[in-house]
Amino acid sequence: MNDMRLIRAKSGTNQEGTSAHNRRVMIDALRLNGQLSRADLARATALTKQTVSNIIEDLERDGLVESLEAVRNGRGQPSTPYRLVPEGAFAIGLQIDRHVTRTIAVDLVGRVLARGEANLPVGGPATGVRTILELIEKTRRDLTEIAPQSEDRLVGLGAAMPGPFGIEADDDDTWMMAAWQNFPLLETLATGTGLDVGLQNDAAAAATAERMVGAAHGVDHAICIYLGYGLGAGLILNGELYRGANGNAGEIGMILSLPRGASLDERTPLEHRASIASLCRLLDLDPADPELYAHIDAIAAGPDERVRRWLDAAVFELRAAVQALETIFDPQTVILCGGLPPGLARLLVEAMMPLLPSIADRRDRSLPRLQIGFTDPWAVAIGAAAEPISRTFDPRFSAILKTREHAAV
């Protein structure tokens, strides 16, 4: 039925013992393409028609896939398209930031069904975790009202907070959020919610959101620069999120950089000049203000000399960062995303043009070198919610390698 369009999908394997991987490949193909016939799925995934039929029947029985009305193309036999059932699975996402926490509930295809937000009280995690658990519980109740079957199909809780993780820092360091990182957060959340819990840094969560339902959807190699209170990058390599040995991959905000005109001993982290926190300091704004984004966009829309100074410093740093990331990772595109107002994102991208020359400056490009992705305060929570869906259903080629290694033994 789709002979004339490109079908995006990862390859399955007809090797024994890889049925779980093939299920994930099938679900991923349907998420990427919307709806496909069994013949489409067999061609796109390199699986036999019988294997595809068996998996489709299993997925239908599990309530993850449904058939649509048959479609006739030309003189051939009509084909039946299949699509994911949005209500087949649900997940909760949690964002923890310096001053606020947010929760989001999504279904299998990434639609946001419920959300909640609360200011974190003073006192660090000892008091803040109670606020978080109450907010998660409220979001689950709201989700149940919308989708009564959701409690039986919750695949997990994804949490995201600023990194880097495992680095020694003072508990009152607002850049590092060390008090939260030293707190037994995963254990507390798992005990308090009864859900499987995963943790990632906020830049990785923003990249997960872009990969699932944003500008990186269907892109195998992308770098997502997350500009929020701090600065980081989510790395999508070979279609999977790369986290690094300690979950700290992409912490570009920690790169020591020289401000213009500074001496060598004045190097400071890059995020001290290219972040919302650095802009708030210049504009004398409170990062905890619920109307912060509206205030920033209103100020940025006018001829404010403080915004111009911040843009000058941030653009100087970010143009170099894009060039370095392109040179090291050779991505298909770089995406500016995360917790910054859309008006400010446009100003940044416009001011960064033209980008510095790099190996990414190719004539045969199909995607822009730099584009804007999600730019709203909920981007991290959306990515956090997408992580349990990804963890449960996305293909993991490392699993195939382990199967092969085991077979070889």
XYZ file of N, CA and C in Angstrom, residues 81-192:
336
model
N -4.157 -2.045 6.753
C -3.160 -1.276 7.512
C -3.340 -1.474 9.015
N -2.247 -1.341 9.722
C -2.261 -1.457 11.184
C -1.646 -0.195 11.783
N -2.089 0.121 12.983
C -1.535 1.269 13.693
C -1.465 0.951 15.182
N -0.693 1.770 15.897
C -0.613 1.608 17.347
C -1.911 2.050 18.002
N -2.259 1.396 19.088
C -3.404 1.813 19.905
C -2.887 2.794 20.951
N -3.262 4.057 20.873
C -2.739 5.030 21.838
C -2.937 4.603 23.284
N -4.067 3.953 23.563
C -4.378 3.535 24.933
C -3.715 2.220 25.312
N -2.792 1.739 24.472
C -2.114 0.486 24.761
C -1.124 0.578 25.903
N -0.618 1.788 26.164
C 0.336 1.977 27.260
C 0.339 3.445 27.664
N 0.725 3.674 28.924
C 0.796 5.032 29.465
C 2.070 5.162 30.292
N 2.511 6.394 30.479
C 3.690 6.642 31.307
C 3.564 8.011 31.960
N 4.271 8.166 33.075
C 4.317 9.439 33.800
C 5.731 10.001 33.685
N 5.813 11.289 33.447
C 7.105 11.979 33.411
C 7.196 12.982 34.538
N 8.383 13.106 35.108
C 8.623 14.015 36.230
C 9.854 14.857 35.948
N 9.712 16.154 36.054
C 10.848 17.074 35.984
C 11.078 17.690 37.355
N 12.315 17.654 37.802
C 12.708 18.329 39.039
C 13.727 19.385 38.672
N 13.407 20.630 38.954
C 14.345 21.720 38.684
C 14.619 22.472 39.973
N 15.341 23.565 39.874
C 15.765 24.253 41.094
C 14.595 24.774 41.914
N 13.572 25.275 41.212
C 12.495 25.946 41.930
C 11.118 25.321 41.685
N 11.018 24.419 40.726
C 9.708 23.921 40.318
C 9.799 22.435 39.971
N 8.667 21.761 40.085
C 8.562 20.378 39.630
C 7.327 20.260 38.758
N 7.427 19.426 37.705
C 6.324 19.256 36.759
C 6.113 17.774 36.494
N 4.860 17.408 36.280
C 4.529 16.034 35.918
C 3.664 16.033 34.668
N 3.817 14.975 33.877
C 3.043 14.829 32.642
C 2.695 13.357 32.475
N 1.489 13.074 31.984
C 1.083 11.718 31.639
C 0.876 11.648 30.132
N 1.454 10.615 29.496
C 1.325 10.447 28.055
C 0.841 9.039 27.738
N 0.326 8.871 26.509
C -0.054 7.538 26.055
C 1.044 6.978 25.159
N 0.763 5.849 24.518
C 1.778 5.131 23.752
C 2.335 5.937 22.594
N 1.547 6.818 22.005
C 2.014 7.598 20.864
C 2.506 8.981 21.279
N 2.594 9.233 22.586
C 3.183 10.469 23.073
C 2.225 11.611 23.290
N 0.921 11.367 23.193
C -0.037 12.445 23.445
C -0.074 12.780 24.929
N -0.034 14.078 25.232
C -0.107 14.525 26.622
C -1.571 14.505 27.065
N -1.854 13.769 28.140
C -3.220 13.604 28.621
C -3.477 14.342 29.925
N -2.453 14.526 30.735
C -2.616 15.225 32.017
C -1.284 15.844 32.403
N -1.338 16.913 33.157
C -0.109 17.563 33.594
C -0.336 18.284 34.916
N 0.752 18.497 35.640
C 0.665 19.203 36.908
C 1.967 19.929 37.193
N 1.882 20.965 38.000
C 3.061 21.784 38.303
C 2.961 22.300 39.728
N 4.096 22.392 40.409
C 4.118 22.916 41.775
C 5.477 23.524 42.056
N 5.493 24.562 42.872
C 6.760 25.134 43.325
C 7.357 24.220 44.391
N 8.670 24.044 44.345
C 9.334 23.240 45.363
C 9.548 24.077 46.618
N 9.218 23.548 47.775
C 9.403 24.308 49.021
C 10.882 24.390 49.388
N 11.217 25.307 50.264
C 12.582 25.376 50.774
C 12.840 24.145 51.639
N 14.101 23.827 51.778
C 14.437 22.674 52.605
C 14.991 21.504 51.826
N 15.101 21.674 50.488
C 15.705 20.624 49.683
C 14.839 19.382 49.558
N 15.448 18.254 49.233
C 14.677 17.029 48.966
C 13.917 16.495 50.170
N 14.379 16.773 51.375
C 13.692 16.260 52.557
C 12.239 16.724 52.606
N 11.976 17.953 52.182
C 10.605 18.471 52.128
C 10.038 18.428 50.712
N 10.908 18.617 49.720
C 10.444 18.677 48.342
C 9.894 17.373 47.816
N 10.414 16.232 48.301
C 9.959 14.954 47.774
C 8.497 14.694 48.119
N 8.022 15.233 49.223
C 6.602 15.075 49.562
C 5.733 15.814 48.541
N 6.162 17.013 48.172
C 5.437 17.767 47.146
C 5.419 17.002 45.828
N 6.540 16.397 45.481
C 6.651 15.647 44.228
C 5.732 14.436 44.222
N 5.734 13.671 45.298
C 4.875 12.478 45.362
C 3.392 12.850 45.309
N 3.016 13.941 45.959
C 1.628 14.395 45.907
C 1.251 14.811 44.486
N 2.188 15.461 43.781
C 1.911 15.901 42.418
C 1.779 14.698 41.478
N 2.639 13.695 41.652
C 2.536 12.482 40.837
C 1.192 11.801 41.070
N 0.784 11.695 42.324
C -0.486 11.050 42.656
C -1.657 11.799 42.025
N -1.618 13.124 42.056
C -2.695 13.909 41.447
C -2.735 13.686 39.932
N -1.562 13.647 39.301
C -1.517 13.435 37.849
C -2.062 12.050 37.498
N -1.758 11.051 38.316
C -2.305 9.714 38.067
C -3.819 9.700 38.220
N -4.347 10.427 39.189
C -5.805 10.496 39.341
C -6.433 11.183 38.132
N -5.812 12.272 37.691
C -6.327 12.973 36.506
C -6.293 12.065 35.285
N -5.215 11.284 35.134
C -5.109 10.362 34.009
C -6.189 9.288 34.079
N -6.449 8.781 35.266
C -7.454 7.727 35.425
C -8.844 8.227 35.048
N -9.119 9.489 35.325
C -10.411 10.048 34.940
C -10.555 10.095 33.420
N -9.447 10.344 32.727
C -9.470 10.413 31.264
C -9.435 9.022 30.646
N -8.579 8.150 31.204
C -8.404 6.800 30.675
C -8.472 5.815 31.838
N -9.646 5.296 32.160
C -9.808 4.425 33.338
C -8.896 3.199 33.338
N -8.478 2.720 32.157
C -7.623 1.537 32.083
C -6.150 1.855 32.291
N -5.809 3.115 32.486
C -4.406 3.523 32.497
C -3.603 2.901 33.637
N -4.198 2.721 34.810
C -3.442 2.176 35.943
C -2.921 0.772 35.648
N -3.663 0.004 34.854
C -3.231 -1.350 34.511
C -2.208 -1.359 33.383
N -2.016 -0.201 32.732
C -1.118 -0.148 31.580
C -0.015 0.901 31.744
N 0.239 1.309 32.977
C 1.345 2.230 33.236
C 2.669 1.466 33.143
N 3.564 1.903 32.251
C 4.822 1.179 32.064
C 5.952 1.739 32.921
N 5.730 2.890 33.558
C 6.779 3.392 34.439
C 6.738 4.891 34.631
N 7.667 5.352 35.434
C 7.848 6.766 35.740
C 9.235 7.182 35.273
N 9.298 8.206 34.457
C 10.579 8.756 34.025
C 10.855 10.058 34.754
N 12.010 10.170 35.369
C 12.385 11.381 36.097
C 13.562 12.047 35.392
N 13.576 13.368 35.419
C 14.672 14.124 34.813
C 15.014 15.309 35.704
N 16.284 15.571 35.841
C 16.753 16.703 36.619
C 18.118 17.130 36.078
N 18.584 18.312 36.433
C 19.873 18.757 35.921
C 21.022 17.862 36.386
N 21.989 17.661 35.518
C 23.233 16.975 35.862
C 24.322 18.014 36.081
N 25.565 17.586 36.137
C 26.028 16.206 36.011
C 25.813 15.415 37.297
N 25.779 14.064 37.145
C 25.550 13.174 38.265
C 26.879 12.648 38.815
N 26.899 12.427 40.142
C 28.067 11.818 40.773
C 29.254 12.739 40.920
N 29.040 14.046 40.845
C 30.120 15.029 40.975
C 30.033 15.677 42.349
N 31.146 15.789 43.030
C 31.148 16.422 44.353
C 30.900 17.921 44.220
N 29.978 18.418 45.015
C 29.657 19.846 45.008
C 28.965 20.185 46.308
N 28.987 21.463 46.666
C 28.298 21.919 47.866
C 26.791 21.782 47.682
N 26.088 21.451 48.779
C 24.643 21.260 48.691
C 23.905 22.518 48.248
N 24.489 23.694 48.490
C 23.814 24.937 48.117
C 24.226 25.437 46.734
N 24.944 24.626 45.961
C 25.342 24.994 44.605
C 24.123 24.870 43.697
N 23.565 26.025 43.244
C 22.339 26.009 42.445
C 22.570 25.455 41.045
N 23.805 25.507 40.552
C 24.075 24.946 39.231
C 24.015 23.424 39.256
N 24.476 22.818 40.328
C 24.647 21.364 40.374
C 23.477 20.618 41.026
N 22.690 21.260 41.852
C 21.615 20.611 42.605
C 22.138 19.382 43.355
N 23.278 19.566 44.024
C 23.955 18.440 44.668
C 23.106 17.785 45.755
N 22.332 18.578 46.507
C 21.516 18.001 47.581
C 20.534 16.976 47.025
N 19.931 17.266 45.891
C 18.990 16.334 45.269
C 19.712 15.116 44.726
N 20.907 15.325 44.195
C 21.638 14.194 43.619
C 22.172 13.254 44.701
N 22.396 13.783 45.893
C 22.869 12.946 47.000
C 21.726 12.278 47.771
N 20.502 12.627 47.405
C 19.319 12.071 48.058
C 18.938 10.763 47.360
N 18.443 9.745 48.091
C 18.026 8.472 47.467
C 16.720 8.651 46.680
N 16.792 9.403 45.605
C 15.589 9.811 44.881
C 14.879 8.635 44.215
N 15.621 7.807 43.480
C 14.978 6.710 42.756
C 14.278 5.744 43.706
N 14.943 5.415 44.796
C 14.344 4.500 45.759
C 13.082 5.097 46.376
N 13.140 6.397 46.696
C 11.990 7.062 47.312
C 10.815 7.125 46.353
N 11.092 7.449 45.083
C 10.017 7.522 44.090
C 9.429 6.145 43.810
N 10.283 5.128 43.708
C 9.785 3.778 43.439
C 8.913 3.287 44.587
N 9.342 3.536 45.819
C 8.564 3.118 46.982
C 7.256 3.888 47.078
N 7.319 5.178 46.797
C 6.133 6.027 46.944
C 5.110 5.868 45.849
